[in-house]
Structures are given as C-alpha cells and as structure tokens.
Short mmCIF file of C-alpha atoms and ligand atoms in Angstrom, two decimals:
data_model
loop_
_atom_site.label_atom_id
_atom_site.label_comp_id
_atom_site.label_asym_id
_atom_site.label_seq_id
_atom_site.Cartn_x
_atom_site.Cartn_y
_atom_site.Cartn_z
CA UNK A 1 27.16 76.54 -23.36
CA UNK A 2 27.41 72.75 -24.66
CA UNK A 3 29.13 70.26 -22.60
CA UNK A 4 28.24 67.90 -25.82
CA UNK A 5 26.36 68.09 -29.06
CA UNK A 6 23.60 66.70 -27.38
CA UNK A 7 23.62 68.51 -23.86
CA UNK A 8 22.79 72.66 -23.04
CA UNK A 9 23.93 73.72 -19.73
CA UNK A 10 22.06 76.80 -18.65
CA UNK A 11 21.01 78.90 -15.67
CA UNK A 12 17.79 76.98 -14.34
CA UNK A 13 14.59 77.94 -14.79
CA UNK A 14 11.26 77.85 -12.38
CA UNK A 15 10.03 74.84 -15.24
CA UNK A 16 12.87 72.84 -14.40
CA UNK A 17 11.67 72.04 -10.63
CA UNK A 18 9.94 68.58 -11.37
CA UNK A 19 12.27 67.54 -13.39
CA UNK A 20 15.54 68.32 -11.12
CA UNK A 21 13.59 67.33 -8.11
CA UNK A 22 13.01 63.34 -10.27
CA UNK A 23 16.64 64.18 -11.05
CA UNK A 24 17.64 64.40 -6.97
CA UNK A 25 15.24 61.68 -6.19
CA UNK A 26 17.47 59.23 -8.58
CA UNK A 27 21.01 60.39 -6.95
CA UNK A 28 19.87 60.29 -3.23
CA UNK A 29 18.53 57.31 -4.03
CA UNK A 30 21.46 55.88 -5.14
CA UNK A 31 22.44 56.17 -1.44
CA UNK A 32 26.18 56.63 -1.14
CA UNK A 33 26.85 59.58 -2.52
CA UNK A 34 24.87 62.47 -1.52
CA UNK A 35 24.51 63.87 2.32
CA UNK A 36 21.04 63.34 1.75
CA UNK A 37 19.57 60.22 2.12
CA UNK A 38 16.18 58.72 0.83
CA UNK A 39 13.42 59.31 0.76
CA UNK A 40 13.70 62.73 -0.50
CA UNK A 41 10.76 65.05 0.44
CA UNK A 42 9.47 66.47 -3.27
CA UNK A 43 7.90 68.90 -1.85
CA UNK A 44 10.71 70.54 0.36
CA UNK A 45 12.89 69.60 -2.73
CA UNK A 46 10.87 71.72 -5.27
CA UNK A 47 10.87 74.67 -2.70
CA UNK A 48 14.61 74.51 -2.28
CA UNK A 49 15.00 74.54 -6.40
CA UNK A 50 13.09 77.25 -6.56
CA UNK A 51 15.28 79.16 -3.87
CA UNK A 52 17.96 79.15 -5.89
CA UNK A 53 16.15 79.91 -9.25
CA UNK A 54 15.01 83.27 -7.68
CA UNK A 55 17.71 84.14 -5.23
CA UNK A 56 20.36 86.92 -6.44
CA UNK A 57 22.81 85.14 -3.76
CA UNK A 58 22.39 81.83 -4.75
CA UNK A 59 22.58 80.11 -8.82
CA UNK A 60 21.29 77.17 -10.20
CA UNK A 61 22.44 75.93 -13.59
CA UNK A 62 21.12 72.31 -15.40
CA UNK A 63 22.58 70.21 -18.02
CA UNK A 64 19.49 69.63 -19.86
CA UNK A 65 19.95 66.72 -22.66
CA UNK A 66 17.89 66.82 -26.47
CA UNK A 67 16.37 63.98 -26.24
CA UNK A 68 14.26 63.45 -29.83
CA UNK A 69 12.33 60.64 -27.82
CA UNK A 70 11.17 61.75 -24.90
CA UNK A 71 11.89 65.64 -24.98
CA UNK A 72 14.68 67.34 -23.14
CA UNK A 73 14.80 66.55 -20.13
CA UNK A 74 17.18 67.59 -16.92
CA UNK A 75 20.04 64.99 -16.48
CA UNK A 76 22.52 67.24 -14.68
CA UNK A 77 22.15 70.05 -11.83
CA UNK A 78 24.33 71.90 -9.60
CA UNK A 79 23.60 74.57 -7.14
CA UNK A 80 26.29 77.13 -5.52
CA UNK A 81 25.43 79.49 -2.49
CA UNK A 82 27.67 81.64 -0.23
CA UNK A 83 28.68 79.66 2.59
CA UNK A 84 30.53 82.46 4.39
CA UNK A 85 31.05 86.04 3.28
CA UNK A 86 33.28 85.46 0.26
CA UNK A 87 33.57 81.52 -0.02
CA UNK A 88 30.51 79.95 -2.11
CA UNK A 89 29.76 76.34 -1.93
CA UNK A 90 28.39 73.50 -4.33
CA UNK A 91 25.91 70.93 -4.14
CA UNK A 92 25.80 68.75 -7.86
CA UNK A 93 24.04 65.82 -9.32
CA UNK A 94 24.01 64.24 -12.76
CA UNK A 95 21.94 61.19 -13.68
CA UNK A 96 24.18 57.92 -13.66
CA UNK A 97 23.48 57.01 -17.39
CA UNK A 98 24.51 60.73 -18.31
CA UNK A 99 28.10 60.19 -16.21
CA UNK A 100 31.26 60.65 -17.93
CA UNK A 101 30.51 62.60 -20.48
CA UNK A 102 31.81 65.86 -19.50
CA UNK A 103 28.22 67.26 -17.46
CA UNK A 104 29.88 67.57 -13.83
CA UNK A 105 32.74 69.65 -15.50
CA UNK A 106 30.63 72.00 -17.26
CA UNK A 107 28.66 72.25 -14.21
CA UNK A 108 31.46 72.96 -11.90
CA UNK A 109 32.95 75.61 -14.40
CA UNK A 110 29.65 77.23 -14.17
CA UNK A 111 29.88 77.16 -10.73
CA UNK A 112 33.93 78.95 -10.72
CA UNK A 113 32.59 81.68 -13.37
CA UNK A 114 29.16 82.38 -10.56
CA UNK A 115 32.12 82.63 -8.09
CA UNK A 116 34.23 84.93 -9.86
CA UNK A 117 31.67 87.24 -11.05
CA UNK A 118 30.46 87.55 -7.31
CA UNK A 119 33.99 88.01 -6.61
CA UNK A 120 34.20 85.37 -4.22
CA UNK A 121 37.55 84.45 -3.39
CA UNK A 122 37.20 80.69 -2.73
CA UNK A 123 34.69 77.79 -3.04
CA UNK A 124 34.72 75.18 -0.31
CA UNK A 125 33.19 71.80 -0.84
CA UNK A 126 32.94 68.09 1.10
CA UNK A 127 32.63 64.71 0.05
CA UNK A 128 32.57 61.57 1.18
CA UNK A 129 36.29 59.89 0.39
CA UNK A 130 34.65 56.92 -1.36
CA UNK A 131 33.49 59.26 -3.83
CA UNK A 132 36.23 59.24 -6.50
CA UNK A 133 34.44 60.14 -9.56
CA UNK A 134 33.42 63.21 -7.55
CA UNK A 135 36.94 63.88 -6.36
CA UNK A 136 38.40 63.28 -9.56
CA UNK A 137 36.07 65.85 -11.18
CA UNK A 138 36.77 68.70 -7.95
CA UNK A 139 40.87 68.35 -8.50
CA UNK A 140 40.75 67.80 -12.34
CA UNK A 141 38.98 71.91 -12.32
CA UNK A 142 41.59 73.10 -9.61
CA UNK A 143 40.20 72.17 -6.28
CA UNK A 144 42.49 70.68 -3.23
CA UNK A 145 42.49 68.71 -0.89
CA UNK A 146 42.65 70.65 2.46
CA UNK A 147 41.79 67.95 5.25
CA UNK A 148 39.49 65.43 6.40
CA UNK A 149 36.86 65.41 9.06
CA UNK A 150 36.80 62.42 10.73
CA UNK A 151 33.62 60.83 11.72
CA UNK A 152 31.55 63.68 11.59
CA UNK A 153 28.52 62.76 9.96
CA UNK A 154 26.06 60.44 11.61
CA UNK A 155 24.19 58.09 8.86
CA UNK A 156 20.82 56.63 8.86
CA UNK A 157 21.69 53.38 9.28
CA UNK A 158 24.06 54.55 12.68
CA UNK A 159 27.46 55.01 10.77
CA UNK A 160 29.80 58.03 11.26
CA UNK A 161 31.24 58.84 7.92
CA UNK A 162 34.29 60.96 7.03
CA UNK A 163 34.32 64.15 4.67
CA UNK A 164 36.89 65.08 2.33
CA UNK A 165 37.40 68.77 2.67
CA UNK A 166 38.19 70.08 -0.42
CA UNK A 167 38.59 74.23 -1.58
CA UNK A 168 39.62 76.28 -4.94
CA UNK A 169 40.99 79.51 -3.72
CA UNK A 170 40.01 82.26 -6.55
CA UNK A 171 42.13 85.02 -5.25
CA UNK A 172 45.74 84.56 -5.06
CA UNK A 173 46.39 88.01 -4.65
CA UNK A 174 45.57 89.04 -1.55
CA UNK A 175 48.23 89.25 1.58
CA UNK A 176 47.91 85.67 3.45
CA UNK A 177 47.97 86.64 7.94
CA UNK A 178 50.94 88.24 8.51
CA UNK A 179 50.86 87.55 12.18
CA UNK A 180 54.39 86.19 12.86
C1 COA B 1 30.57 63.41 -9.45
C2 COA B 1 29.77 63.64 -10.72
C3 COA B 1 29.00 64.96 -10.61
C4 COA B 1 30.73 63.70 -11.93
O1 COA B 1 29.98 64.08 -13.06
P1 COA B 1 30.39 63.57 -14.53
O2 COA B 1 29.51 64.27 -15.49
O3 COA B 1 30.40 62.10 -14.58
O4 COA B 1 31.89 64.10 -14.65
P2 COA B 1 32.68 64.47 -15.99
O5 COA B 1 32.32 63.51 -17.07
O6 COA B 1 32.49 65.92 -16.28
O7 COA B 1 34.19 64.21 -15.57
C5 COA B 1 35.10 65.29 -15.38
C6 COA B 1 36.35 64.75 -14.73
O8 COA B 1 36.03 64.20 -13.45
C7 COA B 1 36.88 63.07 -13.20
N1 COA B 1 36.06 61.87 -13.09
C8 COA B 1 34.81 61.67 -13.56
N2 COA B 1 34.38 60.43 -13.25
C9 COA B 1 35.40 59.84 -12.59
C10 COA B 1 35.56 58.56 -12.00
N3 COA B 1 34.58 57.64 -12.04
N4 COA B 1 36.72 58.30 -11.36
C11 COA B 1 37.71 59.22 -11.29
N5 COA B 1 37.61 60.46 -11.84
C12 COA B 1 36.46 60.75 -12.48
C13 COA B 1 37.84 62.97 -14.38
O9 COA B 1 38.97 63.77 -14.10
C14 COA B 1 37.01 63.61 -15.47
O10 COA B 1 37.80 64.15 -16.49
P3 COA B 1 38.18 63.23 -17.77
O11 COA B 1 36.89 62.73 -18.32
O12 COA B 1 38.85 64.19 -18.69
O13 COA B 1 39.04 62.14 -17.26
C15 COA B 1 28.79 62.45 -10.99
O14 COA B 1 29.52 61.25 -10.91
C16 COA B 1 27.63 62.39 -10.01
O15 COA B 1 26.64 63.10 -10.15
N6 COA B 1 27.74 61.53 -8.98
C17 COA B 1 26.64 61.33 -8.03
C18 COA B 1 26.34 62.60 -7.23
C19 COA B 1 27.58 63.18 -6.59
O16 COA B 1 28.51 62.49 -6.25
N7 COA B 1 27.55 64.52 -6.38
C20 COA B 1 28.66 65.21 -5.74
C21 COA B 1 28.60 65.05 -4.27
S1 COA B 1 29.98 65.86 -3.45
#
C-alpha cells in the first residue's frame, strides 16, 4: 500500500526496530504529544517493537519513505493491540517533517482493516485535547468523540492532564442492552 509515490506502508518487520525506536525517540521527545515522556528507554523500546512484530494478537505496520539519499528509512509507525476482548487500541507516530502528507491516515486505515479482520467490534483510543492534528486525523477515518477524562494523568513536571476519549465502533449490527 502507498500513502504517496514516495512512501510504502507495510506490516513491520524485526529490521525495523532501530529505526522505529530513533523514530519514537524523536516524537516523545517532542514532549506534548505522546503519554510517554523523554527519555525513552531504547532498550525497553526495541523489546516492545519486537512484541508486536511477533505477536498474533498484536500488529505493527510502518510508513517507510524511499529516500535515494540516505536509504529508506522508517518515518511513520503505528501499533494496535486488544485492549479488552473485542475493542483493539492504537498507539501512532510519524516523524514531524513527514506530517501532512497522508502517513497517519494510511496508518490508521491499517489499523481499522487489523480490526476488522480480527473481528473486533470497536477501537478505543485517548489523546490529549491539545492534540488537534491527532484528533483531526481519528474523526476524519470515523472515530468519535465519546468523553473526556478529566485530570487523570499525572505529568513529569507535576501537571494533571485531560484525555480525549475517542472510539470507532466496527459493528453496528449487534443488539445495543436492552435492559429497560
Ligand atoms: C497525529 C499524526 C499521527 C497525524 O499524522 P499525519 O501523517 O500528519 O496525518 P495525515 O497527513 O494522514 O492527515 C490525515 C487527516 O488528519 C487531519 N489532520 C492532520 N493534521 C492535522 C492538523 N494539524 N490539524 C487538524 N487536522 C489535521 C486532517 O483531517 C487530515 O486530512 P486532510 O489532509 O485530508 O485534511 C501526526 O501529527 C503525529 O505523529 N503527531 C505526533 C504523535 C501523535 O500525536 N501521535 C498520536 C497520539 S494519540
């Protein structure tokens, strides 16, 4: 799949570790938009990759860009797990001077297909509200807004920051409670 002529997304592969991991170090670092925050451990980092390259639970899919200079290279990741039996969950990066170019959507509808095929029937996210590029991205593929958690995550630096709870329900079939 191409989100551009110059950009592959693909399922990741064990080869891709050090570069996603540089990849993660640049985002966390970045500090305001990840729940991580720096430093990142490399080595805990490369371990969790490779989790989700060999795990039949869990995917892992990069946008890897041809670069003619300095060979391809990983400049977008996203990772999706089963949060609860039946919803999967996200985690996403792509490198700041690779934004806007369509990566995070071909990411994300990697992400919905994973879902589907595992026959999932919803994927629940959070995000920090000042994140709109990442909000805009979640509701332009479908997801909603379903609340916000105030104050619930503690920061470094003492702050208690709010999550956007967002969710794209898959199955729209299936009887909602019927308790009166
Ligand atoms: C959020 C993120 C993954 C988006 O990736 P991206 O490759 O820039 O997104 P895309 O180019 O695919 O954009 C897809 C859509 O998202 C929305 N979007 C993207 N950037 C946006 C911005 N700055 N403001 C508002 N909406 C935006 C738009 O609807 C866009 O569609 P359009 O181009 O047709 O208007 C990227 O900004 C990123 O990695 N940020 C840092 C890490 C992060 O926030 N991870 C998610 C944590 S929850």
């Amino acid at each position: 799949m191409s989100a551009s002529e110059h950009i592959t997304v693909r399922p990741a592969l064990v080869g891709d570790a050090e570069a996603a991991v540089d990849l993660r170090v640049r985002v966390v670092d970045e500090g305001i938009w990840m729940g991580a925050e720096p430093p990142v451990d490399r080595v805990a980092a490369a371990a969790g990759f490779l989790d989700y390259v060999d795990s039949d639970d869990k995917g892992a899919f990069v946008a890897v860009a041809d670069d003619v200079v300095a060979g391809d290279t990983v400049v977008g990741a996203v990772f999706v797990s089963f949060a609860l039996p039946g919803v999967t969950t996200l985690g996403m990066n792509v490198d700041a001077a690779w934004r806007g170019r369509g990566i995070g959507r071909a990411l994300v509808d990697e992400v919905i297909a994973w879902s589907r095929a595992r026959e999932a029937h919803k994927i629940e996210l959070e995000v920090w509200p000042h994140n709109l590029a990442a909000i805009g991205l979640y509701e332009s593929t479908g997801f909603e807004r379903e609340g916000l958690r105030r104050r619930q995550y503690r920061r470094r630096n003492g702050e208690l920051w709010d999550a956007v709870v967002m969710g794209l329900v898959l199955d729209t079939e299936s009887p909602g409670c019927t308790v009166p």
